[in-house]
Amino acid sequence: MPPISADELVAKARRANPELVAGWLRRRVKSGAARAGVMVSRIDEEGRRYVAVTHNDKVALPAGAEAELRQDNPRLVELQATYDALDLPSAVHTQWRQGFLKKNLSLAWFRGDNAYVWQFRQLGHAARIRMYLAMLDVQERDSLGLFNKLEEDGLFGAFTFEFGTRPAVSRDLLDSINEINYLDDQMGLASIDGLRVLDIGAGYGRLAHRMSTAFPDLAAYDCVDAVATSTFLCEYYTKFRGLPDTVRVVPLHEHEKLADRYDVAVNIHSFSEASHEAVCWWLDRIAERDIPWLLIVPNTPDELRSTELDGSMKPFRQDVLDRGYELVDDRPIHQSDELRELIDLHDRFYLFRKKA
């Protein structure tokens, strides 16, 4: 009897048991891939966290949050229409367009792993140990004792990590503690009487929440963002957290209402996601107020660069310098070379000061 060909074998098996054929084909594919040096495996629920927008639902949403945080909320619809009609460079988005938001944000779970804060996608499969190492590094430089003042409750989808008897930590918390301590170390943030902060690209109000809690005597903290969804979430979040009246959310179309004086302007992961023209527009707003200090933390590890519509990136460090600023400090947000390699976080602080 002549040998049965693979096609005939498949045909016979299909008639006998279709699932058997499917299993055989999967094994053949995996075997072939393995010989080529590729391992094929099914992604489990844990693995999905590292490749998709996700959130921690172990902490339930607050009462009324799901009804409020929806795309058809009249306030969000109003803000979006107003922002879309603005003739401002900052209102023209190169990354934070509607398609990007739909893919990268679950509105009610805005503190999960998404466009605002990468957690699992940034840290990878060793998220827990990498978060632990990052925590130890930030804790070592916490001269203000913020680990004892600021808390993480995991609300709105934030992934939290607990180590021994330590309180829960999150990427939100660690980034905020690190940034506040850095500014205090460099410019004496905590010792400034009547401290006034301008947060450009404030997102959902992460740093406003943390800084106003750390410094209850803060004179002013103004949040402004060119993305309507961010303004909407920031309005909601600052109100939900019960932040004082000194914390304002200023819509983009009311940017003229920003104060005439601030002690420091901060931009965390925002300029590097906007066009060069938009960055320069914001820099003009900073320069015309003679803000003494400017902190920029980009998403690009090697230089200050924008994101253009065609995907290219333009450097803008010189644009900051051209407006009368000098770079006084430039360092990684985590100091140890070995640590940065282990946790794969390479962001940098760029601190500028206005020339006298």
Tab-separated table of C-alpha atoms in Angstrom:
chain	number	residue	atom	x	y	z
A	1	MET	CA	0.000	0.000	0.000
A	2	PRO	CA	1.474	3.370	-0.981
A	3	PRO	CA	2.182	5.753	1.919
A	4	ILE	CA	-0.597	8.205	2.825
A	5	SER	CA	0.247	11.792	2.014
A	6	ALA	CA	-0.113	14.579	4.577
A	7	ASP	CA	-3.075	15.996	2.644
A	8	GLU	CA	-4.853	12.661	2.686
A	9	LEU	CA	-4.126	12.234	6.374
A	10	VAL	CA	-5.556	15.648	7.146
A	11	ALA	CA	-8.639	14.907	5.050
A	12	LYS	CA	-9.254	11.616	6.881
A	13	ALA	CA	-8.721	13.224	10.266
A	14	ARG	CA	-11.004	16.137	9.418
A	15	ARG	CA	-13.821	13.756	8.668
A	16	ALA	CA	-13.140	11.856	11.889
A	17	ASN	CA	-12.387	14.736	14.297
A	18	PRO	CA	-12.028	18.370	13.180
A	19	GLU	CA	-10.554	19.377	16.561
A	20	LEU	CA	-7.819	16.787	16.101
A	21	VAL	CA	-6.776	18.453	12.848
A	22	ALA	CA	-6.704	21.859	14.471
A	23	GLY	CA	-4.504	20.541	17.257
A	24	TRP	CA	-2.192	18.844	14.771
A	25	LEU	CA	-1.839	22.045	12.765
A	26	ARG	CA	-1.090	24.079	15.878
A	27	ARG	CA	1.633	21.641	16.873
A	28	ARG	CA	3.140	21.727	13.375
A	29	VAL	CA	3.187	25.526	13.419
A	30	LYS	CA	4.767	25.674	16.883
A	31	SER	CA	7.324	23.035	15.917
A	32	GLY	CA	8.300	24.913	12.762
A	33	ALA	CA	8.509	28.204	14.636
A	34	ALA	CA	10.665	26.647	17.351
A	35	ARG	CA	13.145	25.380	14.736
A	36	ALA	CA	13.321	28.953	13.476
A	37	GLY	CA	14.071	30.214	16.984
A	38	VAL	CA	10.576	31.544	17.761
A	39	MET	CA	8.589	30.361	20.776
A	40	VAL	CA	4.805	30.449	20.324
A	41	SER	CA	2.588	30.356	23.421
A	42	ARG	CA	-0.888	31.400	24.456
A	43	ILE	CA	-1.102	34.720	26.313
A	44	ASP	CA	-2.746	34.302	29.703
A	45	GLU	CA	-4.571	37.021	31.611
A	46	GLU	CA	-1.364	38.133	33.305
A	47	GLY	CA	0.396	38.369	29.960
A	48	ARG	CA	-2.354	40.451	28.436
A	49	ARG	CA	-1.502	43.251	30.859
A	50	TYR	CA	1.819	43.770	29.119
A	51	VAL	CA	0.476	44.305	25.615
A	52	ALA	CA	-2.947	45.918	25.980
A	53	VAL	CA	-4.793	48.732	27.680
A	54	THR	CA	-5.897	47.313	30.994
A	55	HIS	CA	-6.683	48.294	34.563
A	56	ASN	CA	-6.892	46.948	38.085
A	57	ASP	CA	-10.552	46.400	38.963
A	58	LYS	CA	-9.868	45.000	42.443
A	59	VAL	CA	-10.805	48.427	43.804
A	60	ALA	CA	-14.328	49.289	42.682
A	61	LEU	CA	-15.130	52.595	41.037
A	62	PRO	CA	-16.506	55.246	43.407
A	63	ALA	CA	-20.256	55.759	43.422
A	64	GLY	CA	-21.384	57.656	40.344
A	65	ALA	CA	-18.007	57.494	38.586
A	66	GLU	CA	-19.099	55.197	35.768
A	67	ALA	CA	-22.115	57.386	35.017
A	68	GLU	CA	-19.968	60.519	35.039
A	69	LEU	CA	-16.904	59.251	33.198
A	70	ARG	CA	-18.381	58.492	29.796
A	71	GLN	CA	-17.718	59.774	26.296
A	72	ASP	CA	-21.144	61.380	25.937
A	73	ASN	CA	-20.843	63.416	29.139
A	74	PRO	CA	-22.115	66.896	28.159
A	75	ARG	CA	-19.069	68.602	29.704
A	76	LEU	CA	-16.649	66.450	27.710
A	77	VAL	CA	-18.664	66.959	24.518
A	78	GLU	CA	-18.619	70.709	25.113
A	79	LEU	CA	-14.875	70.807	25.779
A	80	GLN	CA	-14.103	68.694	22.723
A	81	ALA	CA	-16.155	70.917	20.427
A	82	THR	CA	-14.550	74.062	21.879
A	83	TYR	CA	-11.009	72.706	21.582
A	84	ASP	CA	-11.629	71.494	18.030
A	85	ALA	CA	-12.660	75.021	17.033
A	86	LEU	CA	-9.543	76.708	18.468
A	87	ASP	CA	-7.053	78.259	16.079
A	88	LEU	CA	-4.039	77.536	18.279
A	89	PRO	CA	-0.918	75.465	17.511
A	90	SER	CA	-1.346	73.651	20.822
A	91	ALA	CA	-4.827	72.474	19.796
A	92	VAL	CA	-3.473	70.591	16.755
A	93	HIS	CA	-2.480	67.135	17.978
A	94	THR	CA	0.122	64.872	16.475
A	95	GLN	CA	-0.221	62.013	18.969
A	96	TRP	CA	-3.195	62.643	21.247
A	97	ARG	CA	-5.811	62.421	18.525
A	98	GLN	CA	-9.178	60.735	18.957
A	99	GLY	CA	-8.022	57.495	17.361
A	100	PHE	CA	-5.104	57.305	19.783
A	101	LEU	CA	-7.370	57.911	22.775
A	102	LYS	CA	-9.890	55.279	21.690
A	103	LYS	CA	-7.125	52.686	21.523
A	104	ASN	CA	-5.234	53.743	24.623
A	105	LEU	CA	-7.732	54.904	27.231
A	106	SER	CA	-10.628	53.449	29.196
A	107	LEU	CA	-12.261	56.647	30.456
A	108	ALA	CA	-13.647	55.413	33.786
A	109	TRP	CA	-10.388	53.591	34.581
A	110	PHE	CA	-8.107	56.473	33.654
A	111	ARG	CA	-5.451	55.575	36.237
A	112	GLY	CA	-4.914	52.103	34.786
A	113	ASP	CA	-2.253	51.084	32.303
A	114	ASN	CA	-3.080	53.436	29.454
A	115	ALA	CA	-2.059	56.579	27.589
A	116	TYR	CA	-1.569	58.543	30.816
A	117	VAL	CA	0.539	56.115	32.820
A	118	TRP	CA	2.257	53.068	31.365
A	119	GLN	CA	2.722	50.496	34.091
A	120	PHE	CA	2.872	46.905	32.895
A	121	ARG	CA	3.733	47.832	29.315
A	122	GLN	CA	6.651	49.896	30.602
A	123	LEU	CA	7.897	47.415	33.198
A	124	GLY	CA	7.291	44.151	31.339
A	125	HIS	CA	6.789	40.675	32.754
A	126	ALA	CA	8.947	41.379	35.818
A	127	ALA	CA	6.721	44.292	36.828
A	128	ARG	CA	6.616	43.445	40.517
A	129	ILE	CA	10.361	43.146	41.063
A	130	ARG	CA	11.062	46.165	38.866
A	131	MET	CA	8.561	48.244	40.806
A	132	TYR	CA	10.240	47.110	44.025
A	133	LEU	CA	13.663	48.213	42.799
A	134	ALA	CA	12.285	51.551	41.591
A	135	MET	CA	10.598	52.060	44.978
A	136	LEU	CA	13.849	51.443	46.867
A	137	ASP	CA	15.662	53.954	44.666
A	138	VAL	CA	13.031	56.670	45.104
A	139	GLN	CA	12.752	55.963	48.832
A	140	GLU	CA	16.503	56.408	49.255
A	141	ARG	CA	16.214	59.990	47.976
A	142	ASP	CA	12.951	60.893	49.727
A	143	SER	CA	14.376	63.719	51.838
A	144	LEU	CA	10.882	65.216	52.244
A	145	GLY	CA	9.477	62.020	53.762
A	146	LEU	CA	6.692	61.843	51.170
A	147	PHE	CA	6.295	58.077	51.553
A	148	ASN	CA	4.848	58.909	54.976
A	149	LYS	CA	2.611	61.718	53.667
A	150	LEU	CA	1.209	60.438	50.366
A	151	GLU	CA	-0.946	57.348	49.971
A	152	GLU	CA	-2.099	55.103	47.138
A	153	ASP	CA	-5.644	53.705	47.210
A	154	GLY	CA	-5.720	52.062	43.774
A	155	LEU	CA	-8.821	53.954	42.658
A	156	PHE	CA	-9.753	54.355	38.992
A	157	GLY	CA	-7.806	51.290	37.884
A	158	ALA	CA	-4.320	52.030	39.225
A	159	PHE	CA	-2.151	48.936	39.596
A	160	THR	CA	-0.710	48.811	43.097
A	161	PHE	CA	2.098	46.787	44.608
A	162	GLU	CA	2.597	45.846	48.257
A	163	PHE	CA	5.903	44.683	49.689
A	164	GLY	CA	5.891	43.298	53.212
A	165	THR	CA	4.371	45.752	55.661
A	166	ARG	CA	4.972	48.749	53.402
A	167	PRO	CA	1.952	50.738	52.193
A	168	ALA	CA	0.866	50.161	48.601
A	169	VAL	CA	2.779	51.957	45.851
A	170	SER	CA	1.990	52.667	42.206
A	171	ARG	CA	3.714	54.229	39.227
A	172	ASP	CA	1.675	57.383	39.880
A	173	LEU	CA	2.929	57.596	43.454
A	174	LEU	CA	6.591	56.825	42.738
A	175	ASP	CA	6.842	59.263	39.829
A	176	SER	CA	5.239	62.023	41.910
A	177	ILE	CA	7.458	61.483	44.942
A	178	ASN	CA	10.530	61.389	42.733
A	179	GLU	CA	9.619	64.589	40.875
A	180	ILE	CA	8.729	66.564	44.001
A	181	ASN	CA	11.926	65.542	45.787
A	182	TYR	CA	13.982	66.370	42.725
A	183	LEU	CA	12.542	69.884	42.513
A	184	ASP	CA	13.076	70.406	46.221
A	185	ASP	CA	16.687	69.273	45.960
A	186	GLN	CA	17.393	71.539	42.989
A	187	MET	CA	15.387	74.693	43.757
A	188	GLY	CA	14.213	74.364	47.361
A	189	LEU	CA	10.593	73.767	46.402
A	190	ALA	CA	9.335	73.114	49.937
A	191	SER	CA	10.940	76.293	51.319
A	192	ILE	CA	9.298	78.718	48.857
A	193	ASP	CA	6.691	80.851	50.607
A	194	GLY	CA	3.522	81.165	48.570
A	195	LEU	CA	4.626	78.498	46.090
A	196	ARG	CA	2.947	78.835	42.676
A	197	VAL	CA	3.134	76.040	40.085
A	198	LEU	CA	2.060	75.891	36.440
A	199	ASP	CA	1.487	72.338	35.178
A	200	ILE	CA	1.367	72.235	31.365
A	201	GLY	CA	0.024	68.954	30.040
A	202	ALA	CA	-1.373	68.136	33.469
A	203	GLY	CA	-3.233	65.033	32.295
A	204	TYR	CA	-5.742	63.795	34.849
A	205	GLY	CA	-4.118	65.854	37.625
A	206	ARG	CA	-1.659	63.323	39.023
A	207	LEU	CA	1.010	65.776	40.153
A	208	ALA	CA	-1.524	68.400	41.258
A	209	HIS	CA	-3.030	65.847	43.633
A	210	ARG	CA	0.317	64.774	45.037
A	211	MET	CA	1.925	68.199	45.354
A	212	SER	CA	-1.073	69.895	46.951
A	213	THR	CA	-1.226	67.044	49.481
A	214	ALA	CA	2.507	67.290	50.198
A	215	PHE	CA	2.332	71.098	50.523
A	216	PRO	CA	-1.065	72.071	51.988
A	217	ASP	CA	0.042	75.740	52.118
A	218	LEU	CA	0.567	75.825	48.361
A	219	ALA	CA	-0.540	79.254	47.082
A	220	ALA	CA	-1.481	78.190	43.557
A	221	TYR	CA	-1.329	75.145	41.308
A	222	ASP	CA	-2.748	75.683	37.825
A	223	CYS	CA	-3.408	72.719	35.530
A	224	VAL	CA	-3.739	73.261	31.787
A	225	ASP	CA	-3.853	70.741	28.956
A	226	ALA	CA	-4.466	70.938	25.209
A	227	VAL	CA	-6.395	67.631	25.188
A	228	ALA	CA	-10.093	68.030	25.974
A	229	THR	CA	-10.293	64.581	27.589
A	230	SER	CA	-7.446	65.513	29.936
A	231	THR	CA	-9.136	68.738	30.992
A	232	PHE	CA	-12.376	66.833	31.606
A	233	LEU	CA	-10.650	64.165	33.705
A	234	CYS	CA	-8.578	66.739	35.581
A	235	GLU	CA	-11.713	68.678	36.514
A	236	TYR	CA	-13.308	65.481	37.768
A	237	TYR	CA	-10.255	64.136	39.595
A	238	THR	CA	-9.243	67.332	41.405
A	239	LYS	CA	-12.841	67.716	42.588
A	240	PHE	CA	-13.076	64.049	43.603
A	241	ARG	CA	-9.864	64.281	45.632
A	242	GLY	CA	-11.204	67.384	47.375
A	243	LEU	CA	-8.218	69.508	46.425
A	244	PRO	CA	-8.241	73.086	47.738
A	245	ASP	CA	-9.383	76.092	45.729
A	246	THR	CA	-5.737	76.972	45.165
A	247	VAL	CA	-5.682	74.134	42.615
A	248	ARG	CA	-7.316	75.299	39.367
A	249	VAL	CA	-8.037	73.532	36.108
A	250	VAL	CA	-7.775	76.115	33.333
A	251	PRO	CA	-9.324	75.060	29.996
A	252	LEU	CA	-7.172	75.699	26.951
A	253	HIS	CA	-9.553	78.279	25.497
A	254	GLU	CA	-9.215	80.253	28.729
A	255	HIS	CA	-5.414	80.167	28.848
A	256	GLU	CA	-5.373	83.959	29.187
A	257	LYS	CA	-6.675	83.408	32.721
A	258	LEU	CA	-3.409	81.801	33.768
A	259	ALA	CA	-1.634	83.819	36.437
A	260	ASP	CA	1.030	86.373	35.610
A	261	ARG	CA	3.532	84.822	37.992
A	262	TYR	CA	4.643	81.298	38.890
A	263	ASP	CA	7.717	79.949	40.632
A	264	VAL	CA	8.056	76.881	38.443
A	265	ALA	CA	6.480	75.401	35.319
A	266	VAL	CA	6.460	71.629	34.872
A	267	ASN	CA	5.887	69.519	31.797
A	268	ILE	CA	5.909	65.770	32.331
A	269	HIS	CA	5.753	63.539	29.226
A	270	SER	CA	3.757	66.100	27.255
A	271	PHE	CA	5.999	68.250	25.054
A	272	SER	CA	7.550	65.126	23.531
A	273	GLU	CA	4.052	64.026	22.432
A	274	ALA	CA	3.219	67.338	20.724
A	275	SER	CA	4.375	69.104	17.589
A	276	HIS	CA	7.356	71.460	17.532
A	277	GLU	CA	4.990	74.337	16.767
A	278	ALA	CA	2.828	73.479	19.780
A	279	VAL	CA	5.870	73.208	22.062
A	280	CYS	CA	7.100	76.629	20.951
A	281	TRP	CA	3.643	78.112	21.583
A	282	TRP	CA	3.735	76.833	25.142
A	283	LEU	CA	7.308	78.027	25.610
A	284	ASP	CA	6.159	81.515	24.632
A	285	ARG	CA	3.486	81.384	27.325
A	286	ILE	CA	6.175	80.412	29.854
A	287	ALA	CA	8.696	83.014	28.719
A	288	GLU	CA	6.247	85.909	28.707
A	289	ARG	CA	5.585	85.247	32.391
A	290	ASP	CA	9.304	85.121	33.270
A	291	ILE	CA	8.806	81.896	35.203
A	292	PRO	CA	12.116	81.342	37.011
A	293	TRP	CA	12.237	77.532	36.742
A	294	LEU	CA	11.114	75.053	34.098
A	295	LEU	CA	11.178	71.272	34.492
A	296	ILE	CA	10.726	69.090	31.410
A	297	VAL	CA	10.594	65.284	31.558
A	298	PRO	CA	10.326	63.921	28.014
A	299	ASN	CA	9.524	60.435	26.764
A	300	THR	CA	12.692	60.497	24.680
A	301	PRO	CA	15.758	59.354	26.661
A	302	ASP	CA	18.476	61.071	24.636
A	303	GLU	CA	17.188	64.566	23.857
A	304	LEU	CA	14.225	66.938	23.971
A	305	ARG	CA	12.229	66.096	20.854
A	306	SER	CA	8.727	66.736	19.571
A	307	THR	CA	6.419	64.381	17.664
A	308	GLU	CA	5.315	65.516	14.214
A	309	LEU	CA	2.359	64.352	12.137
A	310	ASP	CA	4.619	62.438	9.764
A	311	GLY	CA	6.191	60.557	12.670
A	312	SER	CA	9.423	62.538	12.640
A	313	MET	CA	10.837	64.180	15.766
A	314	LYS	CA	12.317	67.664	16.036
A	315	PRO	CA	14.717	68.788	18.781
A	316	PHE	CA	13.530	71.744	20.846
A	317	ARG	CA	16.217	72.273	23.506
A	318	GLN	CA	17.519	75.278	21.620
A	319	ASP	CA	14.010	76.742	21.528
A	320	VAL	CA	14.007	76.729	25.334
A	321	LEU	CA	17.421	78.388	25.439
A	322	ASP	CA	16.360	80.995	22.874
A	323	ARG	CA	13.695	82.190	25.306
A	324	GLY	CA	16.235	83.194	27.911
A	325	TYR	CA	16.664	79.932	29.811
A	326	GLU	CA	19.794	77.985	30.684
A	327	LEU	CA	20.028	74.272	31.398
A	328	VAL	CA	21.169	73.859	34.998
A	329	ASP	CA	20.650	70.128	35.458
A	330	ASP	CA	20.179	67.091	33.221
A	331	ARG	CA	20.100	63.636	34.776
A	332	PRO	CA	18.195	60.326	34.662
A	333	ILE	CA	15.177	60.095	36.952
A	334	HIS	CA	16.860	57.008	38.432
A	335	GLN	CA	20.509	57.589	39.285
A	336	SER	CA	22.002	54.091	39.083
A	337	ASP	CA	23.117	52.842	35.668
A	338	GLU	CA	22.590	49.247	36.779
A	339	LEU	CA	19.104	49.994	38.117
A	340	ARG	CA	17.981	51.667	34.902
A	341	GLU	CA	19.021	48.625	32.934
A	342	LEU	CA	17.193	46.298	35.318
A	343	ILE	CA	13.905	48.249	35.343
A	344	ASP	CA	14.246	49.586	31.780
A	345	LEU	CA	13.223	53.147	32.666
A	346	HIS	CA	15.433	55.763	31.013
A	347	ASP	CA	13.525	59.044	31.417
A	348	ARG	CA	15.519	62.149	32.300
A	349	PHE	CA	15.013	65.373	34.210
A	350	TYR	CA	15.813	68.558	32.288
A	351	LEU	CA	15.778	71.570	34.601
A	352	PHE	CA	16.068	75.077	33.175
A	353	ARG	CA	16.422	78.408	34.938
A	354	LYS	CA	15.598	81.854	33.586
A	355	LYS	CA	18.716	83.951	33.136
A	356	ALA	CA	18.915	87.051	35.301
